[in-house]
Coordinates of N, CA and C in Angstrom, one line a residue:
V23 N 0.9 -1.2 0.0 CA 0.0 0.0 0.0 C 0.9 1.2 0.0
R24 N 0.8 2.0 -1.1 CA 1.7 3.2 -1.2 C 1.0 4.5 -0.8
F25 N 1.6 5.2 0.1 CA 1.0 6.5 0.6 C 1.7 7.7 0.1
G26 N 2.7 7.6 -0.8 CA 3.5 8.7 -1.2 C 2.7 9.9 -1.7
G27 N 2.9 11.0 -1.0 CA 2.2 12.3 -1.4 C 0.7 12.3 -1.3
S28 N 0.1 11.4 -0.6 CA -1.3 11.3 -0.5 C -1.9 12.2 0.6
S29 N -3.2 12.4 0.6 CA -3.9 13.1 1.7 C -5.3 12.5 1.8
H30 N -5.8 12.5 3.0 CA -7.1 12.0 3.3 C -7.4 10.6 2.8
V31 N -6.5 9.7 2.9 CA -6.7 8.3 2.5 C -7.0 7.5 3.8
V32 N -8.0 6.6 3.7 CA -8.3 5.7 4.7 C -8.1 4.2 4.2
V33 N -7.3 3.4 4.9 CA -7.2 2.0 4.6 C -7.8 1.3 5.8
D34 N -8.8 0.5 5.6 CA -9.6 -0.1 6.7 C -9.9 -1.5 6.3
G35 N -9.5 -2.4 7.2 CA -10.0 -3.8 7.1 C -9.3 -4.7 6.1
L36 N -8.1 -4.4 5.7 CA -7.4 -5.2 4.8 C -6.4 -6.1 5.5
T37 N -6.1 -7.3 4.9 CA -5.0 -8.1 5.3 C -3.9 -8.0 4.2
V38 N -2.7 -7.6 4.6 CA -1.5 -7.4 3.8 C -0.5 -8.5 4.2
A39 N -0.2 -9.4 3.3 CA 0.7 -10.5 3.7 C 1.6 -11.0 2.6
Y40 N 2.7 -11.7 3.0 CA 3.6 -12.4 2.0 C 4.2 -11.4 1.0
T41 N 4.6 -10.2 1.5 CA 5.4 -9.4 0.6 C 6.8 -9.4 1.0
G42 N 7.8 -9.2 0.1 CA 9.2 -9.3 0.4 C 9.8 -8.1 1.0
A43 N 9.1 -6.9 0.9 CA 9.6 -5.7 1.4 C 8.7 -5.1 2.5
H44 N 7.9 -4.1 2.2 CA 7.0 -3.4 3.2 C 5.6 -3.8 3.0
G45 N 4.8 -3.6 4.0 CA 3.3 -3.7 3.9 C 2.7 -2.5 3.4
A46 N 3.0 -1.3 4.1 CA 2.4 0.0 3.6 C 3.5 1.0 3.9
N47 N 3.7 1.9 3.0 CA 4.7 3.0 3.2 C 4.4 4.2 2.4
G48 N 5.0 5.3 2.8 CA 4.8 6.6 2.1 C 5.6 7.7 2.7
S49 N 5.8 8.7 1.9 CA 6.5 10.0 2.2 C 5.6 11.2 1.9
G50 N 5.7 12.2 2.8 CA 4.9 13.4 2.5 C 3.4 13.2 2.5
C51 N 2.9 12.2 3.3 CA 1.5 12.0 3.4 C 0.8 12.8 4.5
K52 N -0.5 13.1 4.4 CA -1.2 13.9 5.3 C -2.6 13.4 5.5
Q53 N -3.1 13.6 6.8 CA -4.5 13.3 7.1 C -4.9 11.9 6.7
G54 N -4.1 10.9 6.9 CA -4.4 9.6 6.5 C -4.6 8.6 7.7
T55 N -5.3 7.5 7.5 CA -5.5 6.5 8.5 C -5.4 5.1 8.0
I56 N -4.7 4.3 8.8 CA -4.6 2.8 8.6 C -5.2 2.2 9.8
R57 N -6.3 1.5 9.7 CA -7.0 0.9 10.9 C -7.6 -0.5 10.6
N58 N -7.7 -1.3 11.6 CA -8.3 -2.6 11.5 C -7.8 -3.5 10.5
C59 N -6.5 -3.4 10.2 CA -5.8 -4.2 9.2 C -4.9 -5.2 9.9
A60 N -4.5 -6.2 9.1 CA -3.5 -7.2 9.5 C -2.3 -7.2 8.6
F61 N -1.1 -7.1 9.1 CA 0.1 -7.1 8.4 C 0.9 -8.3 8.8
L62 N 1.0 -9.3 8.0 CA 1.5 -10.7 8.4 C 2.6 -11.2 7.4
W63 N 3.6 -11.8 8.0 CA 4.7 -12.5 7.2 C 5.2 -11.5 6.1
I64 N 5.9 -10.5 6.6 CA 6.3 -9.4 5.7 C 7.9 -9.3 5.8
G65 N 8.5 -9.0 4.6 CA 9.9 -8.7 4.6 C 10.8 -9.9 4.4
G66 N 12.2 -9.5 4.4 CA 13.2 -10.5 4.4 C 13.7 -11.1 3.1
S67 N 13.1 -10.6 2.0 CA 13.5 -11.1 0.7 C 14.9 -10.5 0.3
H68 N 15.6 -11.2 -0.6 CA 16.8 -10.6 -1.2 C 16.3 -9.7 -2.3
L69 N 16.4 -8.4 -1.9 CA 15.8 -7.4 -2.8 C 16.7 -6.9 -3.9
Y70 N 18.0 -6.7 -3.5 CA 19.0 -6.3 -4.5 C 20.4 -6.5 -3.8
T71 N 21.4 -6.4 -4.7 CA 22.8 -6.6 -4.2 C 23.6 -5.3 -4.4
R72 N 24.3 -4.9 -3.4 CA 25.1 -3.7 -3.5 C 26.5 -4.0 -2.9
N73 N 27.6 -3.7 -3.7 CA 28.9 -4.0 -3.2 C 29.0 -5.5 -2.7
N74 N 28.5 -6.3 -3.6 CA 28.5 -7.8 -3.3 C 27.8 -8.2 -2.1
T75 N 27.0 -7.3 -1.5 CA 26.2 -7.7 -0.3 C 24.7 -7.7 -0.6
P76 N 24.0 -8.7 -0.3 CA 22.6 -8.8 -0.5 C 21.9 -7.8 0.5
T77 N 20.8 -7.2 0.1 CA 20.0 -6.3 0.9 C 18.7 -6.9 1.2
R78 N 18.3 -7.0 2.5 CA 17.0 -7.5 2.9 C 16.4 -6.4 3.9
Y79 N 15.2 -6.2 3.8 CA 14.5 -5.4 4.8 C 13.0 -5.7 4.8
G80 N 12.2 -5.0 5.5 CA 10.8 -5.2 5.5 C 10.1 -4.8 6.8
N81 N 9.2 -3.7 6.6 CA 8.5 -3.2 7.8 C 7.0 -3.3 7.5
G82 N 6.2 -3.4 8.6 CA 4.8 -3.5 8.4 C 4.2 -2.2 7.8
V83 N 4.3 -1.1 8.6 CA 3.9 0.3 8.1 C 5.1 1.2 8.3
E84 N 5.5 1.9 7.3 CA 6.7 2.8 7.3 C 6.3 4.1 6.7
F85 N 6.6 5.2 7.5 CA 6.5 6.6 6.9 C 7.9 7.1 6.8
W86 N 8.2 7.6 5.6 CA 9.6 8.0 5.3 C 9.6 9.5 5.3
N87 N 10.6 10.1 6.0 CA 10.8 11.5 6.2 C 9.5 12.1 6.8
G88 N 9.1 13.2 6.3 CA 8.0 13.9 7.0 C 6.6 13.4 6.7
C89 N 5.7 13.6 7.6 CA 4.3 13.3 7.4 C 3.5 14.1 8.5
E90 N 2.2 14.3 8.2 CA 1.4 15.1 9.1 C 0.0 14.5 9.3
D91 N -0.4 14.4 10.6 CA -1.8 14.0 10.9 C -2.1 12.6 10.4
M92 N -1.2 11.7 10.7 CA -1.3 10.3 10.3 C -1.7 9.4 11.5
T93 N -2.6 8.5 11.4 CA -3.0 7.7 12.5 C -3.0 6.2 12.0
V94 N -2.4 5.4 12.8 CA -2.3 3.9 12.6 C -2.9 3.3 13.9
E95 N -4.1 2.7 13.8 CA -4.7 2.2 15.0 C -5.5 0.9 14.8
G96 N -5.5 0.1 15.8 CA -6.3 -1.1 15.9 C -5.9 -2.2 14.9
N97 N -4.6 -2.2 14.5 CA -4.1 -3.2 13.6 C -3.3 -4.3 14.3
D98 N -3.2 -5.4 13.6 CA -2.4 -6.6 14.0 C -1.1 -6.7 13.1
F99 N 0.0 -6.8 13.8 CA 1.3 -7.0 13.1 C 1.9 -8.3 13.6
E100 N 2.3 -9.2 12.7 CA 2.8 -10.5 13.1 C 3.9 -11.0 12.1
N101 N 5.0 -11.5 12.7 CA 6.0 -12.1 12.0 C 6.6 -11.3 10.8
I102 N 7.1 -10.1 11.2 CA 7.7 -9.2 10.3 C 9.2 -9.1 10.5
Y103 N 9.9 -9.1 9.4 CA 11.4 -9.3 9.4 C 12.1 -8.1 10.1
D104 N 11.7 -6.9 9.9 CA 12.3 -5.8 10.6 C 11.3 -5.3 11.7
T105 N 10.7 -4.2 11.5 CA 9.8 -3.6 12.5 C 8.4 -3.5 12.1
A106 N 7.5 -3.7 13.0 CA 6.1 -3.6 12.7 C 5.7 -2.2 12.3
M107 N 6.2 -1.2 13.0 CA 5.8 0.2 12.7 C 7.0 1.1 12.8
T108 N 7.1 2.1 11.9 CA 8.3 3.0 11.9 C 8.1 4.3 11.3
N109 N 8.8 5.4 11.8 CA 9.1 6.6 11.2 C 10.6 6.8 11.0
Q110 N 11.0 7.1 9.8 CA 12.4 7.1 9.5 C 12.7 7.9 8.2
G111 N 14.0 8.2 8.0 CA 14.4 8.8 6.8 C 15.6 9.8 6.9
P112 N 16.2 10.1 5.8 CA 17.4 11.0 5.8 C 17.0 12.5 5.4
G113 N 15.8 12.7 5.1 CA 15.4 14.0 4.5 C 14.9 15.1 5.5
E114 N 14.6 16.2 4.9 CA 14.1 17.3 5.7 C 12.6 17.1 5.9
G115 N 11.9 18.1 6.6 CA 10.5 18.1 6.7 C 10.0 18.1 8.2
V116 N 8.8 17.8 8.4 CA 8.2 17.8 9.7 C 7.4 16.5 9.9
V117 N 7.5 15.9 11.1 CA 6.6 14.8 11.5 C 5.7 15.4 12.5
R118 N 4.5 15.6 12.2 CA 3.5 16.3 13.1 C 2.3 15.5 13.3
N119 N 1.9 15.3 14.6 CA 0.7 14.6 14.9 C 0.7 13.2 14.3
M120 N 1.7 12.5 14.5 CA 1.8 11.1 14.1 C 1.4 10.2 15.3
V121 N 0.3 9.4 15.1 CA -0.2 8.6 16.2 C -0.2 7.1 15.8
W122 N 0.4 6.3 16.6 CA 0.4 4.9 16.6 C -0.4 4.4 17.8
R123 N -1.6 3.9 17.7 CA -2.4 3.7 18.8 C -3.2 2.4 18.8
N124 N -3.1 1.6 19.9 CA -4.0 0.4 20.2 C -3.7 -0.6 19.1
N125 N -2.5 -0.8 18.7 CA -2.1 -1.9 17.8 C -1.5 -3.1 18.6
R126 N -1.5 -4.2 18.0 CA -1.1 -5.5 18.6 C 0.1 -6.0 17.7
V127 N 1.2 -6.3 18.4 CA 2.4 -6.8 17.6 C 2.9 -8.1 18.2
Y128 N 3.1 -9.1 17.3 CA 3.5 -10.4 17.7 C 4.7 -10.9 16.9
R129 N 5.8 -11.2 17.6 CA 6.9 -11.9 17.0 C 7.5 -11.2 15.8
C130 N 7.6 -9.9 15.9 CA 8.3 -9.1 14.9 C 9.7 -8.8 15.5
E131 N 10.7 -8.4 14.7 CA 12.0 -8.2 15.3 C 12.0 -6.9 16.2
Q132 N 11.3 -5.9 15.8 CA 11.0 -4.8 16.7 C 9.5 -4.4 16.5
A133 N 9.0 -3.8 17.6 CA 7.6 -3.3 17.5 C 7.5 -1.9 16.9
Y134 N 8.4 -1.0 17.3 CA 8.4 0.4 16.8 C 9.8 0.9 16.7
E135 N 10.2 1.4 15.5 CA 11.5 1.9 15.3 C 11.5 3.4 14.8
V136 N 12.5 4.2 15.2 CA 12.5 5.5 14.7 C 14.0 5.9 14.4
W137 N 14.2 6.6 13.3 CA 15.5 7.2 13.0 C 15.4 8.3 12.0
F138 N 16.1 9.4 12.2 CA 16.1 10.5 11.3 C 17.6 11.1 11.3
T139 N 18.1 11.3 10.1 CA 19.5 11.8 10.1 C 19.7 13.2 9.6
H140 N 18.6 13.9 9.2 CA 18.7 15.3 8.8 C 18.6 16.2 10.0
P141 N 19.5 17.1 10.2 CA 19.4 18.0 11.4 C 18.3 19.0 11.4
E142 N 17.7 19.2 10.2 CA 16.6 20.2 10.1 C 15.2 19.5 10.2
L143 N 15.1 18.2 10.1 CA 13.8 17.6 10.3 C 13.3 17.8 11.7
L144 N 12.1 18.2 11.9 CA 11.5 18.5 13.2 C 10.4 17.4 13.5
V145 N 10.6 16.8 14.6 CA 9.5 15.9 15.1 C 8.7 16.7 16.1
D146 N 7.5 17.1 15.7 CA 6.6 17.9 16.4 C 5.3 17.2 16.7
G147 N 5.4 16.1 17.5 CA 4.3 15.4 17.9 C 4.3 14.0 17.3
L148 N 4.9 13.0 18.0 CA 4.9 11.6 17.6 C 4.5 10.8 18.8
F149 N 3.5 10.0 18.7 CA 2.9 9.4 19.9 C 2.7 7.9 19.6
F150 N 3.3 7.1 20.5 CA 3.1 5.6 20.5 C 2.4 5.2 21.7
T151 N 1.1 4.9 21.7 CA 0.3 4.8 22.9 C -0.7 3.6 22.8
G152 N -0.8 2.9 24.0 CA -1.8 1.9 24.1 C -1.6 0.7 23.3
N153 N -0.3 0.4 22.8 CA 0.0 -0.7 22.0 C 0.4 -1.9 22.8
E154 N 0.1 -3.1 22.3 CA 0.5 -4.3 23.0 C 1.6 -5.0 22.1
C155 N 2.8 -5.2 22.7 CA 3.9 -5.8 21.9 C 4.4 -7.0 22.6
I156 N 4.4 -8.1 21.9 CA 4.6 -9.4 22.5 C 5.7 -10.2 21.7
D157 N 6.7 -10.7 22.4 CA 7.8 -11.5 21.9 C 8.6 -10.9 20.7
S158 N 9.0 -9.7 20.9 CA 9.8 -9.0 19.9 C 11.2 -9.7 19.8
G159 N 11.6 -10.1 18.6 CA 12.9 -10.8 18.4 C 12.7 -12.3 18.5
Y160 N 11.5 -12.8 18.6 CA 11.3 -14.2 18.6 C 10.6 -14.7 17.3
G161 N 10.6 -13.9 16.3 CA 10.0 -14.3 15.0 C 10.9 -15.1 14.2
W162 N 10.4 -15.4 13.0 CA 11.2 -16.3 12.0 C 12.5 -15.7 11.6
G163 N 12.5 -14.3 11.5 CA 13.7 -13.7 10.8 C 14.9 -13.5 11.7
H164 N 14.7 -13.6 13.1 CA 15.8 -13.2 14.0 C 17.0 -14.0 13.8
V165 N 16.9 -15.3 13.7 CA 18.1 -16.2 13.6 C 18.8 -15.9 12.3
Q166 N 18.2 -15.4 11.2 CA 18.8 -15.2 9.9 C 19.5 -13.9 9.8
R167 N 19.2 -12.9 10.7 CA 19.6 -11.6 10.5 C 21.1 -11.4 10.8
P168 N 21.7 -10.5 10.0 CA 23.1 -10.1 10.3 C 23.1 -9.2 11.5
N169 N 22.1 -8.4 11.7 CA 22.0 -7.5 12.9 C 20.8 -7.9 13.7
K170 N 21.0 -8.4 14.8 CA 20.0 -8.9 15.7 C 19.6 -7.9 16.7
N171 N 18.5 -7.3 16.6 CA 18.0 -6.2 17.5 C 16.6 -6.5 18.0
G172 N 16.4 -7.6 18.6 CA 15.1 -8.0 19.1 C 14.6 -7.2 20.3
C173 N 13.9 -6.1 20.0 CA 13.4 -5.2 21.1 C 12.1 -4.6 20.7
H174 N 11.4 -4.1 21.7 CA 10.1 -3.4 21.5 C 10.3 -2.0 20.9
L175 N 11.1 -1.2 21.5 CA 11.3 0.2 21.0 C 12.8 0.4 20.6
L176 N 13.0 0.7 19.4 CA 14.3 0.8 18.8 C 14.5 2.2 18.2
A177 N 15.6 2.8 18.4 CA 16.0 4.0 17.7 C 17.4 4.0 17.3
Y178 N 17.6 4.2 16.0 CA 19.0 4.3 15.4 C 19.4 5.8 15.6
N179 N 20.0 6.4 14.6 CA 20.5 7.8 14.7 C 19.3 8.8 14.7
L180 N 19.4 9.7 15.7 CA 18.4 10.7 15.8 C 19.1 12.1 15.8
K181 N 19.4 12.6 14.6 CA 20.1 13.9 14.5 C 19.0 15.0 14.3
C182 N 17.8 14.7 14.3 CA 16.7 15.6 14.1 C 16.5 16.5 15.3
R183 N 15.6 17.5 15.1 CA 15.1 18.3 16.2 C 13.9 17.6 16.8
I184 N 14.0 17.5 18.1 CA 12.9 16.8 18.8 C 12.0 17.8 19.6
G185 N 10.8 17.9 19.2 CA 9.8 18.7 20.0 C 9.1 17.8 21.0
T186 N 8.2 16.9 20.5 CA 7.6 15.9 21.3 C 7.6 14.5 20.7
I187 N 8.2 13.6 21.4 CA 8.1 12.1 21.2 C 7.6 11.5 22.5
R188 N 6.5 10.8 22.4 CA 5.9 10.2 23.6 C 5.5 8.8 23.4
Y189 N 6.0 7.9 24.3 CA 5.6 6.5 24.4 C 4.9 6.3 25.7
E190 N 3.6 5.9 25.7 CA 2.9 5.8 27.0 C 1.8 4.8 26.9
K191 N 1.5 4.2 28.1 CA 0.4 3.3 28.2 C 0.5 2.0 27.3
N192 N 1.7 1.6 27.0 CA 1.9 0.4 26.2 C 2.2 -0.8 27.1
T193 N 1.9 -1.9 26.6 CA 2.3 -3.2 27.3 C 3.4 -3.8 26.5
L194 N 4.6 -3.9 27.0 CA 5.8 -4.4 26.3 C 6.2 -5.8 27.0
N195 N 5.8 -6.8 26.3 CA 5.8 -8.2 26.9 C 6.8 -9.1 26.2
N196 N 8.0 -9.2 26.9 CA 9.0 -10.2 26.5 C 9.7 -9.8 25.2
A197 N 11.0 -9.6 25.4 CA 11.8 -9.2 24.2 C 13.1 -10.0 24.2
K198 N 13.6 -10.4 23.1 CA 14.8 -11.2 22.9 C 16.0 -10.6 23.5
D199 N 16.3 -9.3 23.1 CA 17.5 -8.6 23.4 C 17.4 -7.5 24.4
A200 N 16.3 -6.7 24.2 CA 16.1 -5.5 25.1 C 14.7 -5.0 25.0
Q201 N 14.2 -4.4 26.1 CA 12.9 -3.8 26.0 C 13.0 -2.5 25.2
I202 N 14.0 -1.6 25.5 CA 14.2 -0.4 24.8 C 15.7 -0.4 24.4
W203 N 16.0 0.0 23.1 CA 17.4 0.0 22.6 C 17.6 1.3 21.7
F204 N 18.3 2.3 22.2 CA 18.6 3.5 21.4 C 20.1 3.5 21.1
F205 N 20.4 3.6 19.8 CA 21.8 3.7 19.3 C 22.2 5.1 19.3
N206 N 21.8 5.9 20.2 CA 22.1 7.3 20.4 C 21.9 7.7 21.8
P207 N 22.3 8.9 22.3 CA 22.2 9.3 23.7 C 20.9 10.0 24.0
R208 N 19.9 10.0 23.1 CA 18.7 10.9 23.3 C 17.5 10.3 24.0
L209 N 17.7 9.1 24.6 CA 16.5 8.5 25.2 C 15.9 9.4 26.3
P210 N 16.7 10.1 27.1 CA 16.1 11.0 28.1 C 15.2 12.1 27.5
E211 N 15.3 12.4 26.2 CA 14.5 13.4 25.6 C 13.2 12.9 25.2
V212 N 13.0 11.6 25.2 CA 11.7 11.0 24.8 C 10.9 10.9 26.1
E213 N 9.6 11.3 26.0 CA 8.7 11.2 27.2 C 8.1 9.8 27.2
I214 N 8.5 9.0 28.2 CA 8.1 7.6 28.3 C 7.5 7.4 29.7
D215 N 6.2 7.0 29.8 CA 5.6 6.8 31.1 C 4.4 5.9 31.0
H216 N 4.0 5.4 32.2 CA 2.7 4.6 32.3 C 2.7 3.4 31.4
N217 N 3.9 2.8 31.2 CA 4.0 1.6 30.4 C 4.1 0.4 31.4
T218 N 3.8 -0.8 30.9 CA 3.9 -2.0 31.6 C 5.0 -2.9 30.9
Y219 N 6.0 -3.3 31.7 CA 7.1 -4.1 31.1 C 7.0 -5.5 31.7
I220 N 7.0 -6.5 30.9 CA 6.9 -7.9 31.3 C 8.1 -8.7 30.6
Q221 N 8.9 -9.4 31.4 CA 10.0 -10.2 30.9 C 10.1 -11.5 31.5
K222 N 10.2 -12.6 30.6 CA 10.4 -13.9 31.1 C 11.8 -14.1 31.5
S223 N 12.0 -14.1 32.8 CA 13.4 -14.2 33.4 C 13.3 -14.7 34.8
A224 N 14.4 -15.4 35.2 CA 14.4 -15.8 36.6 C 14.5 -14.6 37.6
A225 N 15.1 -13.6 37.1 CA 15.3 -12.4 37.9 C 15.0 -11.1 37.1
P226 N 13.8 -10.8 36.7 CA 13.6 -9.7 35.7 C 14.0 -8.4 36.2
H227 N 14.0 -8.1 37.5 CA 14.4 -6.8 38.0 C 16.0 -6.6 37.9
A228 N 16.7 -7.7 37.7 CA 18.1 -7.7 37.6 C 18.6 -7.7 36.1
A229 N 17.6 -7.9 35.2 CA 17.9 -8.1 33.8 C 18.3 -6.7 33.2
K230 N 19.3 -6.7 32.4 CA 19.8 -5.4 31.8 C 19.1 -5.3 30.4
L231 N 18.0 -4.7 30.4 CA 17.1 -4.8 29.2 C 16.9 -3.4 28.6
F232 N 17.6 -2.4 29.1 CA 17.5 -1.0 28.6 C 18.9 -0.5 28.2
R233 N 19.0 -0.2 26.9 CA 20.3 0.2 26.3 C 20.2 1.5 25.5
W234 N 21.2 2.3 25.7 CA 21.4 3.5 24.9 C 22.8 4.0 25.0
V235 N 23.2 4.8 24.1 CA 24.6 5.4 24.1 C 24.8 6.2 25.4
G236 N 25.8 5.9 26.1 CA 26.1 6.5 27.4 C 26.1 5.6 28.6
V237 N 25.5 4.4 28.4 CA 25.6 3.4 29.4 C 26.4 2.2 28.9
D238 N 26.6 1.2 29.8 CA 27.3 0.0 29.4 C 26.6 -0.6 28.2
K239 N 27.4 -1.2 27.3 CA 26.7 -1.7 26.1 C 25.9 -2.9 26.4
A240 N 26.1 -3.6 27.5 CA 25.2 -4.7 27.9 C 23.9 -4.2 28.5
G241 N 23.7 -2.9 28.7 CA 22.5 -2.3 29.2 C 22.4 -2.1 30.7
V242 N 21.3 -1.6 31.1 CA 21.0 -1.4 32.5 C 19.7 -2.0 32.9
T243 N 19.5 -2.1 34.2 CA 18.3 -2.6 34.8 C 17.1 -1.6 34.7
F244 N 15.9 -2.0 35.0 CA 14.8 -1.1 34.9 C 14.9 0.0 35.9
S245 N 15.4 -0.3 37.1 CA 15.5 0.8 38.1 C 16.6 1.8 37.7
E246 N 17.7 1.3 37.1 CA 18.7 2.2 36.7 C 18.2 3.1 35.5
Y247 N 17.5 2.5 34.6 CA 16.9 3.2 33.5 C 16.0 4.3 34.0
Q248 N 15.2 4.0 35.0 CA 14.3 5.0 35.6 C 15.1 6.2 36.2
R249 N 16.2 5.8 36.9 CA 17.0 6.8 37.6 C 17.8 7.7 36.6
L250 N 18.3 7.1 35.6 CA 19.2 7.8 34.7 C 18.4 8.7 33.7
T251 N 17.2 8.3 33.3 CA 16.4 9.0 32.3 C 15.3 9.8 32.9
G252 N 14.8 9.5 34.1 CA 13.6 10.1 34.6 C 12.3 9.6 34.0
N253 N 12.4 8.6 33.1 CA 11.2 8.0 32.4 C 10.6 6.9 33.3
D254 N 9.3 6.7 32.9 CA 8.5 5.6 33.5 C 8.5 5.7 35.0
A255 N 8.2 6.9 35.5 CA 8.0 7.1 37.0 C 6.8 6.4 37.5
H256 N 5.8 6.2 36.5 CA 4.6 5.5 36.9 C 4.4 4.2 36.2

């Protein structure tokens, strides 16, 4: 499903499955909604070769660079090679009033991923709320991947300007590698609270499941994450 340059588009009640790249994606889209859909068994194909290296990827729903007033709600994501949901890109623009709400994610490598590398892109309202994320990193693609990042909330490079990014009221249930994993030092700038974390472990409170640049690469425990970032006080 291509959203490039679209406005006022509603995708409701479709099943999107068995594609080698993405389920839905677009750039520069506005006032759109994806709801009540299922995105299943997506990504992981050998799409092209560059410098003698095969390229594989695949996200459930991806918005590239800027978008405004987009809502993704009430969908099911299952067995996706990369991430269920994502905002990312190297370009300029604004991400404004982007809402990911009340979705269910099962056995994807990540539940939600974000990265922006242009210093002039502004994130002015990005909300990930009320989602249920289960067994991230336990899907079919994990064992095959050259980069294993089985986590619920992932962020690569964030060189953008951050106004508001908020993750709240989510249930993050069991992750292979980390509950939250930021490959940058900006985790304290993201507003994260009222989430429930569940981890299958003999000693979950001692598990180092929160990782970002600035702490030991093995990660920190939940209480250390709270103390160092000020997040998830509730």
